[in-house]
Coordinates of C-alpha atoms in Angstrom, one line a residue:
M27 CA 0.0 0.0 0.0
K28 CA 1.4 3.4 -1.1
P29 CA 1.9 5.8 1.9
T30 CA -0.4 8.8 2.0
D31 CA 1.3 12.1 0.9
T32 CA 0.7 14.4 3.8
S33 CA 3.0 17.2 2.6
E34 CA 1.1 20.6 2.3
K35 CA 0.7 20.2 -1.5
G36 CA -0.1 16.5 -1.0
L37 CA -2.8 17.3 1.5
E38 CA -4.2 19.9 -0.9
S39 CA -4.3 17.3 -3.7
I40 CA -6.0 14.7 -1.4
I41 CA -8.8 17.1 -0.4
V42 CA -9.4 18.5 -4.0
T43 CA -9.4 15.0 -5.5
S44 CA -11.8 13.7 -2.9
L45 CA -14.2 16.7 -3.4
V46 CA -14.1 16.5 -7.2
E47 CA -14.1 12.7 -7.7
E48 CA -16.2 11.6 -4.7
A49 CA -18.4 14.6 -3.6
G50 CA -19.2 15.8 -7.2
Y51 CA -17.5 19.3 -6.9
V52 CA -16.0 20.9 -9.9
Q53 CA -12.4 22.3 -9.7
G54 CA -12.3 26.1 -10.0
D55 CA -9.7 28.1 -11.9
P56 CA -7.9 30.6 -9.6
R57 CA -7.7 33.0 -12.7
D58 CA -11.5 33.3 -12.7
Y59 CA -11.7 34.8 -9.3
D60 CA -13.0 38.4 -9.2
R61 CA -11.0 40.1 -6.4
E62 CA -13.1 43.3 -6.6
H63 CA -16.4 41.5 -5.8
A64 CA -15.0 38.3 -4.0
V65 CA -16.9 35.9 -6.4
D66 CA -16.1 33.4 -9.1
P67 CA -18.2 34.9 -12.0
P68 CA -18.0 32.0 -14.4
K69 CA -19.5 29.6 -11.8
L70 CA -22.1 32.2 -10.8
L71 CA -23.2 32.9 -14.4
E72 CA -23.3 29.1 -15.2
F73 CA -25.7 28.6 -12.3
L74 CA -27.9 31.5 -13.3
A75 CA -28.0 30.6 -16.9
A76 CA -29.0 27.0 -16.1
T77 CA -31.7 27.8 -13.5
Q78 CA -33.1 31.3 -14.3
L79 CA -32.4 31.9 -17.9
A80 CA -35.3 34.4 -18.5
T81 CA -34.2 36.6 -15.5
Y82 CA -30.5 36.2 -16.5
E83 CA -31.2 37.6 -20.0
A84 CA -33.7 40.2 -18.9
L85 CA -31.3 41.7 -16.4
G86 CA -28.5 41.8 -19.0
I87 CA -26.2 39.7 -16.8
N88 CA -25.5 37.4 -19.8
E89 CA -23.1 39.9 -21.4
E90 CA -20.0 41.5 -20.2
G91 CA -20.7 45.2 -19.5
P92 CA -22.1 47.8 -17.1
R93 CA -25.3 45.8 -16.4
R94 CA -23.3 42.8 -15.2
T95 CA -21.0 45.0 -13.1
Q96 CA -24.1 46.6 -11.6
F97 CA -25.4 43.2 -10.7
L98 CA -22.1 42.1 -9.1
H99 CA -22.0 45.4 -7.1
R100 CA -25.6 44.7 -5.9
L101 CA -24.7 41.2 -4.9
Q102 CA -21.6 42.3 -3.0
G103 CA -23.6 44.9 -1.2
E104 CA -26.2 42.4 -0.1
I105 CA -23.5 40.0 1.2
A106 CA -21.9 42.8 3.1
K107 CA -25.2 43.8 4.6
R108 CA -26.8 40.4 5.3
G109 CA -24.0 37.8 5.2
V110 CA -23.5 35.1 2.7
V111 CA -25.6 32.5 4.6
D112 CA -28.7 34.7 4.3
V113 CA -28.0 35.6 0.7
L114 CA -27.7 31.9 -0.2
R115 CA -30.9 31.1 1.6
G116 CA -33.0 34.0 0.5
G117 CA -31.5 35.2 -2.8
I118 CA -31.4 38.9 -3.7
K119 CA -33.7 41.4 -5.4
H120 CA -32.2 43.2 -8.3
G121 CA -34.3 45.8 -10.2
P122 CA -37.7 44.2 -10.9
A123 CA -36.4 40.6 -10.4
H124 CA -35.8 38.2 -7.6
V125 CA -32.6 36.2 -8.1
D126 CA -32.1 32.8 -6.4
L127 CA -28.5 32.0 -5.6
F128 CA -28.9 28.5 -4.1
Y129 CA -31.4 25.7 -4.1
G130 CA -31.7 23.8 -0.8
T131 CA -32.3 20.2 0.2
P132 CA -35.2 18.7 -1.8
T133 CA -38.0 17.1 0.1
P134 CA -38.3 13.3 -0.6
G135 CA -40.2 12.6 -3.8
N136 CA -40.1 16.2 -5.1
V137 CA -38.5 15.7 -8.5
K138 CA -38.4 19.4 -9.5
A139 CA -36.7 20.3 -6.2
A140 CA -34.2 17.5 -6.7
E141 CA -33.4 18.8 -10.2
R142 CA -32.9 22.3 -8.8
F143 CA -30.6 21.1 -6.1
A144 CA -28.6 19.2 -8.7
A145 CA -28.1 22.4 -10.6
N146 CA -26.1 24.0 -7.7
V147 CA -22.4 24.4 -8.6
F148 CA -20.2 23.3 -5.7
S149 CA -16.5 24.2 -6.6
V150 CA -13.1 24.1 -5.0
T151 CA -10.2 26.3 -6.0
R152 CA -6.5 25.8 -5.2
Q153 CA -4.0 28.6 -4.5
L154 CA -6.6 31.4 -4.6
R155 CA -5.0 34.8 -5.1
Y156 CA -7.5 36.8 -3.1
S157 CA -5.8 40.2 -2.4
R158 CA -6.6 43.3 -4.4
L159 CA -3.3 44.9 -3.5
E160 CA -0.8 42.2 -2.9
I161 CA -1.6 39.9 -5.8
S162 CA 1.0 37.3 -5.0
L163 CA -0.8 36.3 -1.7
A164 CA -2.7 33.0 -2.1
L165 CA -4.9 30.8 0.1
D166 CA -4.4 27.1 0.0
L167 CA -8.0 26.3 -0.8
A168 CA -11.4 28.0 -1.1
V169 CA -14.9 26.3 -1.5
F170 CA -17.6 28.1 -3.5
I171 CA -21.3 27.5 -4.0
N172 CA -22.6 29.0 -7.3
G173 CA -19.6 31.3 -7.4
L174 CA -20.0 32.6 -3.8
P175 CA -17.2 31.8 -1.4
V176 CA -18.3 29.9 1.7
A177 CA -15.1 28.4 3.2
T178 CA -11.4 29.1 3.1
F179 CA -8.5 26.7 4.2
E180 CA -5.0 26.9 5.3
L181 CA -3.2 23.5 5.4
K182 CA -0.2 22.4 7.3
N183 CA 1.6 19.1 7.7
K184 CA 3.8 17.3 10.3
L185 CA 6.6 16.6 7.8
T186 CA 7.7 20.2 7.8
K187 CA 7.2 20.3 11.6
Q188 CA 4.1 22.6 11.1
T189 CA 0.8 21.9 12.6
V190 CA -2.8 23.2 12.7
L191 CA -1.5 25.9 15.2
D192 CA 0.8 27.2 12.4
A193 CA -2.3 27.4 10.1
V194 CA -4.1 29.3 12.9
Q195 CA -1.2 31.7 13.2
Q196 CA -1.1 32.2 9.5
Y197 CA -4.7 33.4 9.5
Q198 CA -4.0 35.6 12.6
R199 CA -0.8 37.1 11.3
D200 CA -0.8 37.1 7.5
R201 CA -4.5 37.2 6.5
D202 CA -5.7 40.8 6.6
P203 CA -9.3 41.0 7.8
K204 CA -9.8 44.1 5.7
E205 CA -9.4 42.0 2.5
L206 CA -12.9 41.6 1.0
L207 CA -12.8 37.7 1.2
F208 CA -12.0 37.9 5.0
Q209 CA -14.6 40.5 6.0
F210 CA -17.3 39.5 8.5
G211 CA -20.1 37.4 6.9
R212 CA -18.4 37.2 3.5
C213 CA -17.5 33.5 4.1
V214 CA -19.3 31.1 6.4
V215 CA -16.1 29.6 8.0
H216 CA -12.3 29.6 7.8
F217 CA -10.6 26.2 8.4
A218 CA -7.1 25.6 9.7
V219 CA -6.2 21.9 8.9
D220 CA -3.4 19.4 9.3
D221 CA -3.4 15.6 9.0
H222 CA -4.4 15.3 12.7
E223 CA -6.6 18.2 13.7
V224 CA -9.1 20.8 12.4
R225 CA -9.9 24.2 13.8
F226 CA -12.3 26.9 12.5
C227 CA -13.0 30.6 12.9
T228 CA -16.1 32.5 11.7
H229 CA -14.8 36.1 12.2
L230 CA -11.2 36.9 11.3
K231 CA -9.9 39.8 13.5
G232 CA -6.1 39.5 13.0
K233 CA -4.4 38.4 16.2
G234 CA -7.8 38.4 17.9
S235 CA -9.2 35.7 15.6
W236 CA -10.7 32.9 17.8
F237 CA -10.3 29.4 16.4
L238 CA -12.5 26.6 17.8
P239 CA -11.7 22.9 17.5
F240 CA -13.7 20.9 14.9
N241 CA -12.5 17.5 16.1
K242 CA -14.2 14.2 16.8
G243 CA -12.6 13.7 20.1
A244 CA -10.3 10.7 21.0
G245 CA -10.6 8.4 24.0
D246 CA -12.9 10.9 25.9
G247 CA -10.4 13.7 25.2
A248 CA -9.4 16.2 22.5
G249 CA -8.1 15.5 19.0
N250 CA -9.1 12.8 16.6
P251 CA -8.9 9.0 16.6
P252 CA -6.5 7.2 14.2
N253 CA -8.2 6.5 10.8
P254 CA -7.2 3.1 9.4
A255 CA -8.6 4.0 6.0
G256 CA -6.7 7.3 5.6
L257 CA -6.1 10.7 7.3
A258 CA -7.5 11.4 10.8
T259 CA -9.1 14.6 9.5
D260 CA -10.7 13.2 6.3
Y261 CA -14.2 13.5 7.8
L262 CA -13.9 17.2 7.0
W263 CA -14.0 16.8 3.3
K264 CA -15.7 13.4 3.2
E265 CA -18.6 14.2 5.5
T266 CA -18.8 17.8 6.5
L267 CA -18.2 19.2 3.0
S268 CA -20.2 16.7 1.1
K269 CA -23.0 18.5 -0.9
A270 CA -25.7 17.2 1.5
G271 CA -23.6 17.9 4.6
L272 CA -22.6 21.4 3.7
T273 CA -26.2 22.2 2.6
D274 CA -27.6 21.0 5.9
I275 CA -25.2 23.3 7.8
L276 CA -26.1 26.3 5.6
E277 CA -29.8 25.6 6.1
N278 CA -30.0 24.6 9.7
Y279 CA -26.9 25.6 11.7
A280 CA -24.8 28.5 10.3
Q281 CA -26.2 31.9 11.3
V282 CA -25.5 35.5 11.9
V283 CA -27.1 36.3 15.2
E284 CA -27.7 39.7 16.8
D285 CA -26.7 40.4 20.4
K286 CA -28.3 43.5 22.0
D287 CA -26.8 45.0 25.2
E288 CA -29.8 45.4 27.5
K289 CA -28.3 48.5 29.2
T290 CA -26.9 50.4 26.2
G291 CA -29.1 49.1 23.5
K292 CA -26.0 48.6 21.3
K293 CA -26.2 45.8 18.8
T294 CA -23.3 43.5 17.9
Y295 CA -23.3 40.6 15.4
K296 CA -21.6 37.2 15.5
Q297 CA -21.6 34.4 13.0
I298 CA -22.1 30.9 14.5
F299 CA -21.0 27.6 13.0
P300 CA -21.4 24.2 14.8
R301 CA -18.5 22.4 16.4
Y302 CA -18.2 18.7 15.4
H303 CA -19.9 17.3 18.5
Q304 CA -22.9 19.7 18.2
L305 CA -23.4 18.7 14.6
K306 CA -23.0 15.0 15.4
V307 CA -25.4 14.9 18.4
V308 CA -28.2 16.9 16.7
R309 CA -28.0 14.8 13.5
M310 CA -28.0 11.6 15.6
L311 CA -31.0 12.6 17.6
L312 CA -33.0 13.6 14.5
A313 CA -32.2 10.4 12.7
D314 CA -33.1 8.2 15.7
A315 CA -36.3 10.1 16.4
A316 CA -37.3 9.7 12.8
E317 CA -36.7 6.0 13.0
S318 CA -38.1 5.3 16.5
G319 CA -41.0 7.8 16.6
I320 CA -42.7 9.0 19.8
G321 CA -41.9 7.8 23.3
R322 CA -38.1 7.5 23.3
R323 CA -36.0 9.1 26.0
Y324 CA -32.5 10.5 25.3
L325 CA -29.8 11.6 27.7
I326 CA -27.2 13.9 26.2
Q327 CA -24.2 14.3 28.5
H328 CA -22.5 17.5 27.4
S329 CA -20.0 19.1 29.7
A330 CA -19.8 22.8 30.5
G331 CA -18.1 24.4 27.5
S332 CA -19.9 22.3 25.0
G333 CA -22.1 25.0 23.7
K334 CA -25.3 23.4 25.1
S335 CA -27.5 26.4 24.4
N336 CA -26.8 26.3 20.7
S337 CA -27.2 22.5 20.5
I338 CA -30.6 22.8 22.2
A339 CA -31.7 25.7 19.9
W340 CA -30.6 23.8 16.7
L341 CA -32.4 20.6 17.9
A342 CA -35.6 22.5 18.8
H343 CA -35.7 24.2 15.4
Q344 CA -35.1 21.0 13.4
L345 CA -37.5 18.9 15.4
V346 CA -40.3 21.2 14.2
G347 CA -39.8 19.9 10.6
A348 CA -38.9 16.3 11.6
R349 CA -40.8 13.5 9.8
R350 CA -41.0 9.8 10.4
A351 CA -38.5 7.8 8.4
V352 CA -41.4 5.5 7.5
P353 CA -44.7 7.5 7.0
L354 CA -47.3 6.9 9.7
R355 CA -49.7 4.4 8.2
E356 CA -52.7 5.7 10.1
A357 CA -52.1 9.2 8.8
G358 CA -51.9 8.1 5.2
R359 CA -49.1 10.7 4.6
N360 CA -45.7 11.7 5.9
S361 CA -47.0 13.8 8.8
P362 CA -44.8 15.8 11.2
L363 CA -43.2 13.7 13.9
F364 CA -44.1 16.3 16.6
D365 CA -46.9 18.9 16.8
S366 CA -44.9 21.0 19.3
I367 CA -41.5 21.2 20.9
I368 CA -41.4 22.2 24.6
V369 CA -38.1 23.4 26.0
V370 CA -37.9 23.2 29.8
T371 CA -35.1 25.4 31.4
D372 CA -34.3 27.3 34.5
R373 CA -31.9 29.7 32.7
R374 CA -33.3 33.0 31.4
V375 CA -30.3 33.3 29.1
L376 CA -31.2 30.1 27.3
D377 CA -34.6 31.5 26.4
K378 CA -32.8 34.5 24.8
Q379 CA -30.3 32.4 23.1
I380 CA -32.9 30.1 21.6
R381 CA -34.8 33.1 20.3
D382 CA -31.6 34.7 18.9
T383 CA -30.5 31.5 17.2
I384 CA -33.8 30.6 15.5
K385 CA -35.4 34.0 14.9
Q386 CA -33.7 34.4 11.5
F387 CA -35.0 31.1 10.3
A388 CA -38.0 32.4 8.3
Q389 CA -40.0 29.2 8.5
V390 CA -40.3 29.3 12.3
S391 CA -39.7 33.0 13.2
A392 CA -43.3 33.5 14.4
T393 CA -43.6 30.1 16.1
V394 CA -41.9 30.6 19.5
G395 CA -43.9 31.2 22.6
H396 CA -42.9 31.6 26.3
A397 CA -45.3 29.7 28.6
E398 CA -45.2 31.6 31.9
H399 CA -48.8 31.1 33.2
S400 CA -51.2 28.2 33.4
G401 CA -53.3 28.2 30.2
D402 CA -50.4 29.5 28.1
L403 CA -49.6 26.0 26.7
R404 CA -53.3 25.6 25.7
R405 CA -53.3 29.0 24.1
F406 CA -50.0 28.5 22.3
L407 CA -51.0 25.1 20.9
K408 CA -54.3 26.6 19.7
A409 CA -52.3 29.4 18.0
G410 CA -50.0 26.9 16.3
K411 CA -46.8 27.8 18.2
K412 CA -44.3 25.2 17.4
I413 CA -41.6 25.9 20.0
I414 CA -42.8 26.6 23.5
I415 CA -40.2 27.6 26.2
T416 CA -41.1 27.1 29.8
T417 CA -39.5 26.9 33.2
V418 CA -38.9 24.0 35.6
Q419 CA -41.6 25.5 37.8
K420 CA -44.2 24.9 35.1
F421 CA -43.0 21.5 34.1
P422 CA -45.5 19.5 36.3
F423 CA -48.4 21.4 34.8
I424 CA -47.0 20.9 31.3
L425 CA -46.8 17.1 31.9
D426 CA -50.4 17.1 33.2
E427 CA -51.8 19.1 30.3
I428 CA -49.9 16.9 27.7
G429 CA -51.2 13.7 29.2
D430 CA -54.7 14.9 29.7
E431 CA -56.3 17.4 27.3
H432 CA -53.6 17.1 24.6
R433 CA -53.4 13.4 24.4
A434 CA -54.1 13.4 20.6
S435 CA -51.0 15.7 20.0
R436 CA -47.4 14.6 19.9
F437 CA -44.6 16.5 21.8
A438 CA -40.9 16.7 22.0
I439 CA -39.8 17.7 25.5
I440 CA -36.2 19.1 25.6
I441 CA -35.0 19.4 29.2
D442 CA -32.0 21.6 30.1
E443 CA -31.2 19.9 33.3
A444 CA -29.7 22.2 36.0
H445 CA -26.1 21.5 37.0
S446 CA -25.8 19.5 40.2
S447 CA -23.8 22.2 41.9
Q448 CA -26.2 25.0 41.1
G449 CA -27.2 26.8 44.2
G450 CA -28.6 30.1 45.5
K451 CA -32.0 31.7 45.7
T452 CA -33.2 30.6 42.2
T453 CA -32.7 26.9 43.0
A454 CA -34.3 27.3 46.4
A455 CA -37.3 29.0 44.9
M456 CA -37.6 26.3 42.3
N457 CA -37.4 23.6 44.9
R458 CA -40.2 25.2 46.9
V459 CA -42.4 25.5 43.9
L460 CA -41.8 21.9 42.9
E461 CA -42.5 20.7 46.4
E462 CA -45.8 22.5 46.4
T463 CA -46.9 21.4 42.9
A464 CA -45.6 17.8 42.5
P465 CA -47.0 14.9 44.5
F466 CA -43.7 13.4 45.5
G467 CA -44.7 11.9 48.8
D468 CA -42.0 12.5 51.5
S469 CA -40.0 15.7 51.4
D470 CA -36.3 15.7 51.0
D471 CA -34.6 14.1 54.0
E472 CA -31.0 14.3 52.8
G473 CA -31.0 18.1 52.0
G474 CA -29.0 19.6 49.1
E475 CA -31.5 18.2 46.5
T476 CA -30.9 19.8 43.1
V477 CA -33.3 20.8 40.3
E478 CA -32.1 17.7 38.5
D479 CA -33.3 15.5 41.4
R480 CA -36.6 17.4 41.3
I481 CA -37.1 16.8 37.6
N482 CA -36.4 13.1 38.1
K483 CA -39.0 12.9 40.9
I484 CA -41.6 14.7 38.8
M485 CA -40.9 12.2 36.0
E486 CA -41.2 9.3 38.4
G487 CA -44.2 10.7 40.3
R488 CA -46.2 11.1 37.1
K489 CA -46.5 8.3 34.6
M490 CA -44.3 9.0 31.5
V491 CA -46.8 10.4 29.0
I492 CA -46.7 8.2 25.9
N493 CA -47.4 11.0 23.4
A494 CA -44.0 12.7 24.0
G495 CA -40.3 12.1 23.3
Y496 CA -37.8 13.3 25.9
F497 CA -34.4 14.9 25.2
A498 CA -32.5 15.6 28.5
F499 CA -29.3 17.7 28.3
T500 CA -27.0 17.6 31.4
A501 CA -23.4 18.0 32.2
T502 CA -23.0 15.6 35.0
P503 CA -25.9 13.1 35.3
K504 CA -26.7 11.4 38.5
N505 CA -27.4 7.7 38.6
K506 CA -31.2 8.4 38.8
T507 CA -31.0 10.6 35.7
L508 CA -29.2 7.9 33.8
E509 CA -31.8 5.4 34.9
I510 CA -34.7 7.6 33.7
F511 CA -33.3 9.0 30.5
G512 CA -30.2 6.8 29.6
E513 CA -29.8 3.8 27.3
P514 CA -30.2 0.5 29.1
D515 CA -27.5 -2.1 28.7
P516 CA -28.5 -5.4 30.4
R517 CA -25.5 -7.4 31.8
P518 CA -25.2 -11.2 32.0
D519 CA -25.6 -11.0 35.8
G520 CA -29.0 -9.4 35.4
A521 CA -27.9 -5.9 36.4
V522 CA -28.7 -3.1 34.0
K523 CA -26.3 -0.3 33.4
H524 CA -27.4 2.9 31.7
Y525 CA -25.4 5.1 29.3
P526 CA -25.9 8.5 27.7
F527 CA -27.0 8.6 24.1
H528 CA -24.1 10.9 23.3
S529 CA -21.2 12.4 25.4
Y530 CA -19.0 15.4 25.2
T531 CA -16.8 14.8 28.3
M532 CA -15.3 17.2 30.8
K533 CA -11.9 15.8 29.9
Q534 CA -12.4 16.9 26.2
A535 CA -13.7 20.3 27.3
V536 CA -10.6 20.8 29.6
Q537 CA -8.2 19.6 26.9
E538 CA -9.8 21.8 24.3
G539 CA -9.5 24.8 26.6
F540 CA -13.2 25.5 27.2
I541 CA -13.1 24.9 31.0
L542 CA -10.2 25.2 33.4
D543 CA -8.7 22.1 34.9
V544 CA -9.5 22.6 38.6
L545 CA -7.0 19.8 39.6
K546 CA -4.1 21.4 37.8
N547 CA -2.9 23.4 40.8
Y548 CA -4.5 21.1 43.4
T549 CA -2.4 20.4 46.5
P550 CA -3.6 17.6 48.9
V551 CA -3.9 18.8 52.5
E552 CA -1.4 16.1 53.7
S553 CA 1.3 17.3 51.3
Y554 CA 0.7 20.9 52.3
Y555 CA 1.0 19.9 56.0
R556 CA 4.3 18.0 55.3
L557 CA 5.7 21.0 53.5
T558 CA 5.0 23.4 56.4
K559 CA 6.4 21.0 59.0
T560 CA 9.6 20.8 57.0
V561 CA 9.9 24.5 56.9
E562 CA 9.2 24.9 60.7
D563 CA 11.7 22.2 61.7
D564 CA 14.5 23.0 59.4
P565 CA 16.5 26.2 60.4
R566 CA 18.0 26.4 56.9
L567 CA 14.5 27.0 55.5

C-alpha cells in the first residue's frame, strides 16, 4: 500500500481529488476569481443561466458590460449587509427581479426540487489569489457554491514540523481581515487543517481571531482517533463538506445572530458555526427520532463548555420539521413527527439564546412562545406555536396538560437539566415551587437536593406520557437521571447499566480549553502539611 502524501501540497491534492471525484464538486480556476467582488463569476453565471435563464437575460447579466458589473455590485452589497448565509438562503432582489442564488435540500419525492438542487455548482479552487493589493498572496483552498465563497482553508503538515496551530497563526498574522474575502459574513467559515486536527473561525480579526476545535474527540479527550482508512481529518472533506452535509449546515446551523446590550441598546453581530460534537449529536437525535417515533428518551451528557444552548436551539428548530423515516400508516401521509416542541429550562439566558438563534430562520420565526402562566400552553398550541419555552416550575403542569387534554397531540420535550452544583436563591425558589406542585410523597430528607433531582422525581411521580419524546441535556448526570433517560445495557448477571445517548466529556472540554482544569494546581492537604512542617523544623529553610 502506497503511503499517503501528507505534505502541504499533497494534503491539498488529497482534499481536492476527494471533493471532485467523490463529492461531485468541480475544480475552479484561480484565474477566474474576481477580487473586486469576491466571487467566481463563471460559476455564478453558469448557475444563473442553467436555473433562471429568462431573468438572467432580462437583467442583461449574460453579457460583459455595465449591467453585469451593476449586478455584481448589488450582490456584493447584499452579502456585506446580510452575510453570505442569508443571501444563499433568500437570494437577492435586483431591479424588478428576484434572483435565487442557491437551491436547498429537496423534500423526498419532489422531483423538481431535486433537479434544482442538482443544478447547484459546488466548486473548490486551489491557490486562490485573493488580495486586491498584494496579488502574490494566495490561500491554499477555497470552497464556493454557485460562485459565492463559503469556506477558506490553510493547510499544514507534520513533515515540515508545522501543525494546525501554524495554520491558525497564518490566519491571525498574515491574512488581513480588511481584505474583501476575509470581512465579516463574507465566508461562512475559515478552516485551519493538518493531518491530525481541524480548527475553525467565523470572524477573522487579525491576532484576535478565535479558532475553535472541529475534532471528533479521541478516548474521551481532545483530538481525533486514528483512521485506518486514511487521514485522521478526512471526515472534514468526506462528511462535513459533502454537498448534502454542507447544505444541511447552511440551512440549519450557520447563522449571523444579533446580540443586544440590554443596558446600552448597542447591537453586535456574531456568526455561528457548529462544532463537530454539536453537529453530530443533533443529526444523531434527528435520525433516531425519525426511526423510533414517539416515546423515546435520550440523555445527552454534554459538559460545560460544550455550547449546550446552541445545541438545544438547533435541535428544537429542526424537530419542528422532523418527519417519520417511515410515514405513519394511520395518517396516510408523511405527517410531522411532533406537533410542538417544549423546552424546559431554569436559565433565562437560554430563552434569549434560543430566540436569537432561531429568529432568523424564516420558516419558524413566528412560532416561538414563552409559557409563563397556566393556560399559556393551551393558548400557544391553539395558536399553532411550534416551540414553547417554559421553566422547571411549570414542568409539572405541562406534563399534566400533555397527558390529559392534549393526548391526541405529539410532543418533544427538551430538558435543560440544572447543573448538580447549582445553588442560590433561584434553586431554592424552584425547589419550593416543585415541592408544592408535585405529588412526591415525602419531602427531601437528605438536603441539598438539586433541580435535576426534582425533575427526576416529577418524572417518576407522574407516569411518563406516551405521546412525548424526551431529550435531556445535562453536564454531570446522577445515577437516577441515567436510569430515567439513559440507554439501558443489560448485563449477563441481570444488572442493567445505563449510558448517555451521546457524550462530550469534561476531559475533552478541559483539553480543548473550554473549561479550566480545577485539579491542575491542586495540592492535597497532607502534602501541604508536610511542607509546612519541613519549613518549621529546618532552620536552613
